[in-house]
Amino acid sequence: WLQVLNSTNVTLADISVVHYRVPFTYGRVVAVDELRETVRVEYEAARYPFPPAINDTVDYTWLYTAEAMIRFDPTNKVYVAPDQFFSGAIDAQSVTSTTFEIYFNTTGNARQWRVGDMAVVRHHDDDMNGLQVTTSEGVTADNIVLHSTPGMGFVARMTKDLSILNSAVRPADGLPMSTNADAVHLRCMYGEVRIENSHFEAQGDDGLNIHNFYVTVAGVQNSNILLTYESGPATSDVLREGDVYEFRNRRTLQPYATATLVSYVTGADTTVATFSPPVSPTQYDVLSSITTLPTFVSIRNNTYLGNRARGTIFKVPHVHASGNRYINTSGPAIYIRTESAYWQESTVS
């Protein structure tokens, strides 16, 4: 896995990433116990060893977690409902050379499965990305091939002028999945973004998601504004001093004010922020940076094939998409919407 941090004018080219032990296990459901909330899966130990028969010091305890389980149609090579996200576990004592057992931690999961179902069990789905670019400028990924990652494929945050060219996220031969999560996930970008002449296949989540963030107004304290993000205080992930922020009515999402973030202090539950000029928002209104928005986004001549969830999600302005192919995505091919709740991924498109 590759990381570019606080860097300028970087080109990465002609790199292929593949895992000895992929971060998922594919197999057939051979037993379901609704009372115990368990599912037993038959798997190919030579391809998905527990633990890997390799002479190193790597900690493979993560193999005994099960963060998601997805039904797979091997004939049409597509993911089908239900897909489940949970914090389940694989009992080490249940693992044999041919089967293992998943214990669900909530009721009602086991009954959704039937003997004979083919399933992909993801042991991770939200960390350890393939290429991570953070607070950088002028980064190009050219002919980078990611066959598998425990998290997302190409990820960037707070970065100016990013290009992903002639690259691919595709599974290794004979495997049903590539990256466990999104192929490409970009947030709070600015300058130009180019994703061109690339191939994204069989990942466990969206093909592309490019977005900013909404931060929620928790209240007003003197001339300061109390901010939260998701269930906690807003942090440097979504705030940057000197950026211009647009305030929007939570019900209508119509903008009514812009102001520059002068300073902020993160507390235990909220962040105390100072803006210039002062703004008097209503509780639960939202705001997002209009500084970290790209001036031009080119999504051109790419293929999105057989992934779970959406093909491409656009939540920023100035997107130019042409010549792309969408084949057997389990969700919408092109998705444009706001999410002022849950993910809080803002739309200013």
Short mmCIF file of C-alpha atoms in Angstrom, two decimals:
data_model
loop_
_atom_site.label_atom_id
_atom_site.label_comp_id
_atom_site.label_asym_id
_atom_site.label_seq_id
_atom_site.Cartn_x
_atom_site.Cartn_y
_atom_site.Cartn_z
CA TRP A 1 0.00 0.00 0.00
CA LEU A 2 1.19 3.42 -0.96
CA GLN A 3 0.87 6.77 0.80
CA VAL A 4 1.55 10.28 -0.46
CA LEU A 5 1.47 12.87 2.33
CA ASN A 6 2.18 16.62 2.19
CA SER A 7 3.93 16.23 -1.16
CA THR A 8 4.11 18.13 -4.45
CA ASN A 9 4.54 16.93 -8.05
CA VAL A 10 4.56 13.18 -7.50
CA THR A 11 4.11 10.57 -10.24
CA LEU A 12 3.57 6.90 -9.42
CA ALA A 13 3.65 4.56 -12.42
CA ASP A 14 3.69 0.89 -13.40
CA ILE A 15 2.86 -0.61 -10.00
CA SER A 16 0.75 -3.69 -9.27
CA VAL A 17 -0.57 -4.60 -5.82
CA VAL A 18 -1.74 -8.11 -4.96
CA HIS A 19 -2.07 -9.91 -1.61
CA TYR A 20 -0.81 -13.34 -0.71
CA ARG A 21 -3.89 -13.63 1.53
CA VAL A 22 -6.72 -11.52 0.11
CA PRO A 23 -8.79 -9.67 2.75
CA PHE A 24 -11.96 -11.63 2.03
CA THR A 25 -13.05 -15.26 1.81
CA TYR A 26 -15.33 -16.68 -0.87
CA GLY A 27 -17.34 -19.81 -0.32
CA ARG A 28 -20.66 -21.66 -0.28
CA VAL A 29 -23.15 -21.62 2.59
CA VAL A 30 -23.54 -25.23 3.81
CA ALA A 31 -25.48 -24.71 7.06
CA VAL A 32 -27.71 -22.05 8.64
CA ASP A 33 -28.70 -21.99 12.32
CA GLU A 34 -31.26 -19.24 12.93
CA LEU A 35 -31.47 -19.96 16.65
CA ARG A 36 -27.73 -19.54 17.19
CA GLU A 37 -27.44 -16.82 14.51
CA THR A 38 -24.69 -18.68 12.70
CA VAL A 39 -23.85 -19.54 9.10
CA ARG A 40 -21.30 -22.17 8.14
CA VAL A 41 -19.33 -21.53 4.94
CA GLU A 42 -17.39 -24.04 2.87
CA TYR A 43 -14.25 -22.55 1.35
CA GLU A 44 -11.11 -23.44 -0.60
CA ALA A 45 -8.30 -23.52 1.95
CA ALA A 46 -5.54 -23.40 -0.66
CA ARG A 47 -6.77 -20.01 -1.89
CA TYR A 48 -8.09 -18.60 1.41
CA PRO A 49 -5.87 -20.08 4.15
CA PHE A 50 -6.58 -19.57 7.88
CA PRO A 51 -3.97 -18.42 8.85
CA PRO A 52 -1.75 -18.08 5.79
CA ALA A 53 1.01 -20.63 5.60
CA ILE A 54 3.74 -18.03 5.24
CA ASN A 55 6.90 -17.52 7.25
CA ASP A 56 6.61 -13.95 8.51
CA THR A 57 5.61 -11.96 11.58
CA VAL A 58 2.33 -10.54 10.26
CA ASP A 59 -0.60 -10.57 12.67
CA TYR A 60 -3.45 -12.39 10.93
CA THR A 61 -6.00 -12.20 13.76
CA TRP A 62 -8.05 -9.85 11.54
CA LEU A 63 -9.03 -12.91 9.51
CA TYR A 64 -11.31 -13.93 12.35
CA THR A 65 -13.50 -10.85 12.01
CA ALA A 66 -16.39 -10.64 9.57
CA GLU A 67 -17.43 -7.05 8.83
CA ALA A 68 -19.67 -7.76 5.86
CA MET A 69 -21.14 -10.68 3.95
CA ILE A 70 -22.41 -10.39 0.37
CA ARG A 71 -24.28 -12.86 -1.81
CA PHE A 72 -22.54 -13.42 -5.16
CA ASP A 73 -23.93 -14.78 -8.42
CA PRO A 74 -20.98 -16.64 -10.03
CA THR A 75 -22.82 -17.24 -13.30
CA ASN A 76 -23.42 -13.57 -14.04
CA LYS A 77 -20.56 -12.34 -11.83
CA VAL A 78 -22.67 -9.83 -9.94
CA TYR A 79 -23.47 -9.10 -6.31
CA VAL A 80 -27.08 -9.58 -5.27
CA ALA A 81 -29.14 -8.80 -2.18
CA PRO A 82 -28.92 -9.20 0.68
CA ASP A 83 -25.61 -7.67 1.58
CA GLN A 84 -25.03 -7.30 5.28
CA PHE A 85 -22.81 -5.08 7.37
CA PHE A 86 -22.21 -6.26 10.91
CA SER A 87 -19.50 -6.83 13.48
CA GLY A 88 -19.55 -10.57 13.35
CA ALA A 89 -16.83 -13.02 14.23
CA ILE A 90 -15.37 -16.24 12.95
CA ASP A 91 -14.70 -18.57 15.85
CA ALA A 92 -11.16 -19.85 15.45
CA GLN A 93 -12.26 -23.15 16.92
CA SER A 94 -14.83 -23.53 14.14
CA VAL A 95 -12.29 -23.31 11.33
CA THR A 96 -11.45 -26.59 9.63
CA SER A 97 -9.61 -27.28 6.40
CA THR A 98 -12.92 -26.97 4.52
CA THR A 99 -15.39 -24.85 6.54
CA PHE A 100 -15.71 -22.05 9.10
CA GLU A 101 -18.63 -20.60 11.05
CA ILE A 102 -19.73 -16.95 11.27
CA TYR A 103 -21.46 -15.75 14.42
CA PHE A 104 -23.73 -12.75 13.84
CA ASN A 105 -24.01 -10.28 16.71
CA THR A 106 -27.57 -9.16 15.91
CA THR A 107 -30.73 -11.15 15.39
CA GLY A 108 -32.30 -11.75 12.02
CA ASN A 109 -29.10 -12.06 9.98
CA ALA A 110 -28.80 -15.82 9.66
CA ARG A 111 -32.33 -16.32 8.32
CA GLN A 112 -31.52 -14.25 5.22
CA TRP A 113 -29.17 -16.97 4.00
CA ARG A 114 -29.92 -20.33 2.40
CA VAL A 115 -27.84 -23.44 1.97
CA GLY A 116 -26.16 -23.25 -1.44
CA ASP A 117 -25.77 -19.46 -1.49
CA MET A 118 -22.37 -18.26 -2.64
CA ALA A 119 -21.00 -15.59 -0.34
CA VAL A 120 -18.08 -13.19 -0.07
CA VAL A 121 -17.09 -12.53 3.54
CA ARG A 122 -15.14 -9.29 3.94
CA HIS A 123 -12.78 -9.28 6.92
CA HIS A 124 -12.23 -5.51 6.59
CA ASP A 125 -14.05 -2.83 4.63
CA ASP A 126 -12.94 0.61 5.75
CA ASP A 127 -9.19 0.86 6.27
CA MET A 128 -5.81 0.03 4.71
CA ASN A 129 -6.34 1.59 1.29
CA GLY A 130 -4.34 0.88 -1.86
CA LEU A 131 -3.11 4.43 -2.63
CA GLN A 132 -3.74 7.16 -0.05
CA VAL A 133 -3.06 10.79 -1.03
CA THR A 134 -3.44 13.45 1.66
CA THR A 135 -2.88 17.23 1.63
CA SER A 136 -0.75 17.09 -1.50
CA GLU A 137 -0.60 18.75 -4.92
CA GLY A 138 0.10 17.58 -8.44
CA VAL A 139 -0.15 13.81 -7.90
CA THR A 140 -0.46 11.42 -10.86
CA ALA A 141 -1.13 7.68 -10.70
CA ASP A 142 -0.40 6.13 -14.10
CA ASN A 143 -0.82 2.41 -14.82
CA ILE A 144 -1.41 1.44 -11.19
CA VAL A 145 -3.22 -1.90 -10.86
CA LEU A 146 -4.82 -2.85 -7.54
CA HIS A 147 -5.99 -6.45 -7.41
CA SER A 148 -7.10 -6.35 -3.77
CA THR A 149 -7.07 -4.08 -0.72
CA PRO A 150 -8.71 -4.43 2.72
CA GLY A 151 -10.25 -0.97 2.29
CA MET A 152 -10.62 1.29 -0.73
CA GLY A 153 -8.48 1.46 -3.84
CA PHE A 154 -7.51 5.06 -4.69
CA VAL A 155 -8.25 7.55 -1.89
CA ALA A 156 -7.45 11.26 -1.68
CA ARG A 157 -8.29 14.06 0.76
CA MET A 158 -7.56 17.79 0.77
CA THR A 159 -5.49 17.45 -2.42
CA LYS A 160 -5.10 19.74 -5.44
CA ASP A 161 -4.69 18.48 -9.02
CA LEU A 162 -4.99 14.70 -8.92
CA SER A 163 -4.87 12.39 -11.96
CA ILE A 164 -5.64 8.66 -12.12
CA LEU A 165 -4.77 7.51 -15.63
CA ASN A 166 -4.61 4.15 -17.42
CA SER A 167 -5.09 2.37 -14.10
CA ALA A 168 -7.25 -0.46 -12.84
CA VAL A 169 -8.97 -2.00 -9.86
CA ARG A 170 -9.66 -5.59 -10.87
CA PRO A 171 -9.66 -8.94 -9.08
CA ALA A 172 -6.85 -11.40 -9.50
CA ASP A 173 -7.64 -14.35 -11.76
CA GLY A 174 -10.44 -16.52 -10.44
CA LEU A 175 -11.42 -14.24 -7.54
CA PRO A 176 -14.87 -12.62 -7.17
CA MET A 177 -13.73 -9.35 -5.56
CA SER A 178 -11.04 -6.71 -5.93
CA THR A 179 -11.01 -3.97 -3.29
CA ASN A 180 -13.24 -4.53 -0.28
CA ALA A 181 -14.70 -1.02 -0.50
CA ASP A 182 -14.78 1.82 -3.08
CA ALA A 183 -12.50 1.71 -6.11
CA VAL A 184 -11.95 5.51 -5.93
CA HIS A 185 -12.99 7.80 -3.07
CA LEU A 186 -12.12 11.51 -3.20
CA ARG A 187 -13.12 14.13 -0.64
CA CYS A 188 -12.45 17.84 -0.21
CA MET A 189 -10.52 18.12 -3.48
CA TYR A 190 -9.59 21.28 -5.34
CA GLY A 191 -7.94 22.24 -8.59
CA GLU A 192 -8.39 19.65 -11.35
CA VAL A 193 -9.31 15.99 -10.93
CA ARG A 194 -8.89 13.56 -13.82
CA ILE A 195 -9.88 9.89 -13.89
CA GLU A 196 -9.38 8.68 -17.43
CA ASN A 197 -8.89 5.51 -19.48
CA SER A 198 -9.17 3.24 -16.44
CA HIS A 199 -10.98 0.05 -15.44
CA PHE A 200 -12.82 -0.57 -12.14
CA GLU A 201 -14.23 -4.02 -11.54
CA ALA A 202 -15.82 -6.16 -8.82
CA GLN A 203 -15.06 -3.93 -5.86
CA GLY A 204 -17.15 -4.26 -2.73
CA ASP A 205 -18.61 -0.76 -2.91
CA ASP A 206 -18.89 2.27 -5.22
CA GLY A 207 -16.83 2.74 -8.37
CA LEU A 208 -16.22 6.44 -7.64
CA ASN A 209 -17.42 8.80 -4.94
CA ILE A 210 -16.25 12.42 -5.09
CA HIS A 211 -17.67 14.78 -2.49
CA ASN A 212 -17.20 17.42 0.16
CA PHE A 213 -18.67 17.32 3.70
CA TYR A 214 -21.51 18.94 5.57
CA VAL A 215 -20.81 20.04 9.13
CA THR A 216 -23.79 20.55 11.45
CA VAL A 217 -24.51 23.62 13.56
CA ALA A 218 -25.06 22.41 17.14
CA GLY A 219 -25.68 25.90 18.50
CA VAL A 220 -24.38 29.44 18.87
CA GLN A 221 -22.21 30.56 21.81
CA ASN A 222 -21.69 34.30 22.01
CA SER A 223 -20.20 35.13 18.60
CA ASN A 224 -18.95 31.58 18.04
CA ILE A 225 -20.66 28.65 16.35
CA LEU A 226 -20.69 25.15 17.85
CA LEU A 227 -20.13 22.50 15.20
CA THR A 228 -20.46 18.73 15.06
CA TYR A 229 -19.71 16.12 12.43
CA GLU A 230 -21.52 12.78 12.51
CA SER A 231 -21.75 11.97 16.24
CA GLY A 232 -18.80 14.00 17.51
CA PRO A 233 -16.93 17.28 17.17
CA ALA A 234 -15.84 18.52 13.76
CA THR A 235 -12.09 18.02 13.21
CA SER A 236 -9.36 18.74 10.67
CA ASP A 237 -10.90 16.04 8.46
CA VAL A 238 -13.64 18.49 7.53
CA LEU A 239 -12.41 21.90 8.75
CA ARG A 240 -9.54 24.09 7.59
CA GLU A 241 -8.77 27.60 8.78
CA GLY A 242 -8.82 30.14 5.95
CA ASP A 243 -11.39 28.24 3.90
CA VAL A 244 -14.64 29.92 2.88
CA TYR A 245 -17.76 28.08 4.08
CA GLU A 246 -21.30 28.21 2.74
CA PHE A 247 -24.17 28.00 5.23
CA ARG A 248 -27.36 26.19 4.17
CA ASN A 249 -30.82 25.74 5.63
CA ARG A 250 -31.07 22.13 6.83
CA ARG A 251 -34.61 21.61 5.51
CA THR A 252 -34.23 23.19 2.06
CA LEU A 253 -30.43 23.03 1.62
CA GLN A 254 -30.59 26.52 0.12
CA PRO A 255 -27.54 28.71 0.88
CA TYR A 256 -27.98 31.93 2.82
CA ALA A 257 -24.48 33.06 3.89
CA THR A 258 -20.77 32.62 3.27
CA ALA A 259 -17.95 33.29 5.73
CA THR A 260 -14.27 32.49 6.27
CA LEU A 261 -13.27 30.11 9.06
CA VAL A 262 -10.88 32.17 11.20
CA SER A 263 -10.15 29.62 13.93
CA TYR A 264 -11.57 26.59 15.72
CA VAL A 265 -11.01 24.64 18.92
CA THR A 266 -12.09 21.01 19.11
CA GLY A 267 -13.72 19.93 22.37
CA ALA A 268 -15.06 16.65 23.66
CA ASP A 269 -18.49 16.93 22.04
CA THR A 270 -18.43 20.01 19.80
CA THR A 271 -16.01 22.30 18.02
CA VAL A 272 -16.07 26.03 18.78
CA ALA A 273 -15.54 27.94 15.52
CA THR A 274 -15.11 31.64 14.71
CA PHE A 275 -16.13 32.98 11.29
CA SER A 276 -15.65 36.32 9.56
CA PRO A 277 -17.96 37.99 8.94
CA PRO A 278 -20.06 36.65 11.84
CA VAL A 279 -23.01 34.42 10.91
CA SER A 280 -26.11 33.66 12.99
CA PRO A 281 -27.25 30.23 11.80
CA THR A 282 -30.13 28.16 13.10
CA GLN A 283 -29.43 25.00 15.05
CA TYR A 284 -29.08 21.95 12.77
CA ASP A 285 -28.25 24.02 9.69
CA VAL A 286 -25.25 22.75 7.72
CA LEU A 287 -22.15 24.28 6.20
CA SER A 288 -19.43 23.10 3.86
CA SER A 289 -16.21 24.46 2.42
CA ILE A 290 -16.48 26.01 -1.03
CA THR A 291 -12.71 26.39 -1.12
CA THR A 292 -12.09 22.65 -1.31
CA LEU A 293 -14.14 22.16 -4.45
CA PRO A 294 -12.56 21.17 -7.75
CA THR A 295 -12.60 23.63 -10.62
CA PHE A 296 -12.72 20.84 -13.20
CA VAL A 297 -13.45 17.10 -12.95
CA SER A 298 -12.89 14.83 -15.96
CA ILE A 299 -14.33 11.31 -15.76
CA ARG A 300 -13.62 9.95 -19.22
CA ASN A 301 -13.37 6.61 -21.02
CA ASN A 302 -13.55 4.43 -17.91
CA THR A 303 -15.26 1.08 -17.36
CA TYR A 304 -17.27 0.27 -14.21
CA LEU A 305 -18.00 -3.44 -14.18
CA GLY A 306 -19.80 -5.76 -11.79
CA ASN A 307 -19.31 -3.90 -8.52
CA ARG A 308 -21.56 -3.79 -5.52
CA ALA A 309 -23.41 -0.45 -5.06
CA ARG A 310 -23.18 2.58 -7.35
CA GLY A 311 -21.06 3.18 -10.43
CA THR A 312 -20.12 6.87 -10.03
CA ILE A 313 -21.36 9.36 -7.43
CA PHE A 314 -20.97 13.06 -8.17
CA LYS A 315 -21.40 15.51 -5.27
CA VAL A 316 -19.26 18.36 -6.56
CA PRO A 317 -19.62 20.90 -9.39
CA HIS A 318 -17.83 21.11 -12.76
CA VAL A 319 -18.00 17.39 -13.57
CA HIS A 320 -17.47 16.38 -17.19
CA ALA A 321 -18.24 12.68 -17.70
CA SER A 322 -18.09 11.09 -21.15
CA GLY A 323 -17.28 7.81 -22.82
CA ASN A 324 -17.74 5.75 -19.66
CA ARG A 325 -19.22 2.23 -19.64
CA TYR A 326 -21.33 0.84 -16.79
CA ILE A 327 -21.93 -2.92 -16.78
CA ASN A 328 -23.78 -4.86 -14.06
CA THR A 329 -23.36 -2.37 -11.24
CA SER A 330 -25.76 -3.43 -8.49
CA GLY A 331 -26.84 0.18 -7.89
CA PRO A 332 -27.39 3.23 -10.14
CA ALA A 333 -24.72 3.79 -12.78
CA ILE A 334 -24.60 7.57 -12.18
CA TYR A 335 -25.81 8.99 -8.87
CA ILE A 336 -26.16 12.69 -8.01
CA ARG A 337 -27.67 13.60 -4.66
CA THR A 338 -27.12 15.33 -1.35
CA GLU A 339 -26.66 13.57 1.98
CA SER A 340 -27.07 16.06 4.79
CA ALA A 341 -27.68 13.17 7.18
CA TYR A 342 -25.80 9.94 7.85
CA TRP A 343 -22.69 10.25 5.65
CA GLN A 344 -23.07 14.07 5.49
CA GLU A 345 -21.46 14.14 2.04
CA SER A 346 -22.36 17.49 0.60
CA THR A 347 -23.55 18.32 -2.89
CA VAL A 348 -22.85 21.67 -4.50
CA SER A 349 -23.19 20.41 -8.06
#
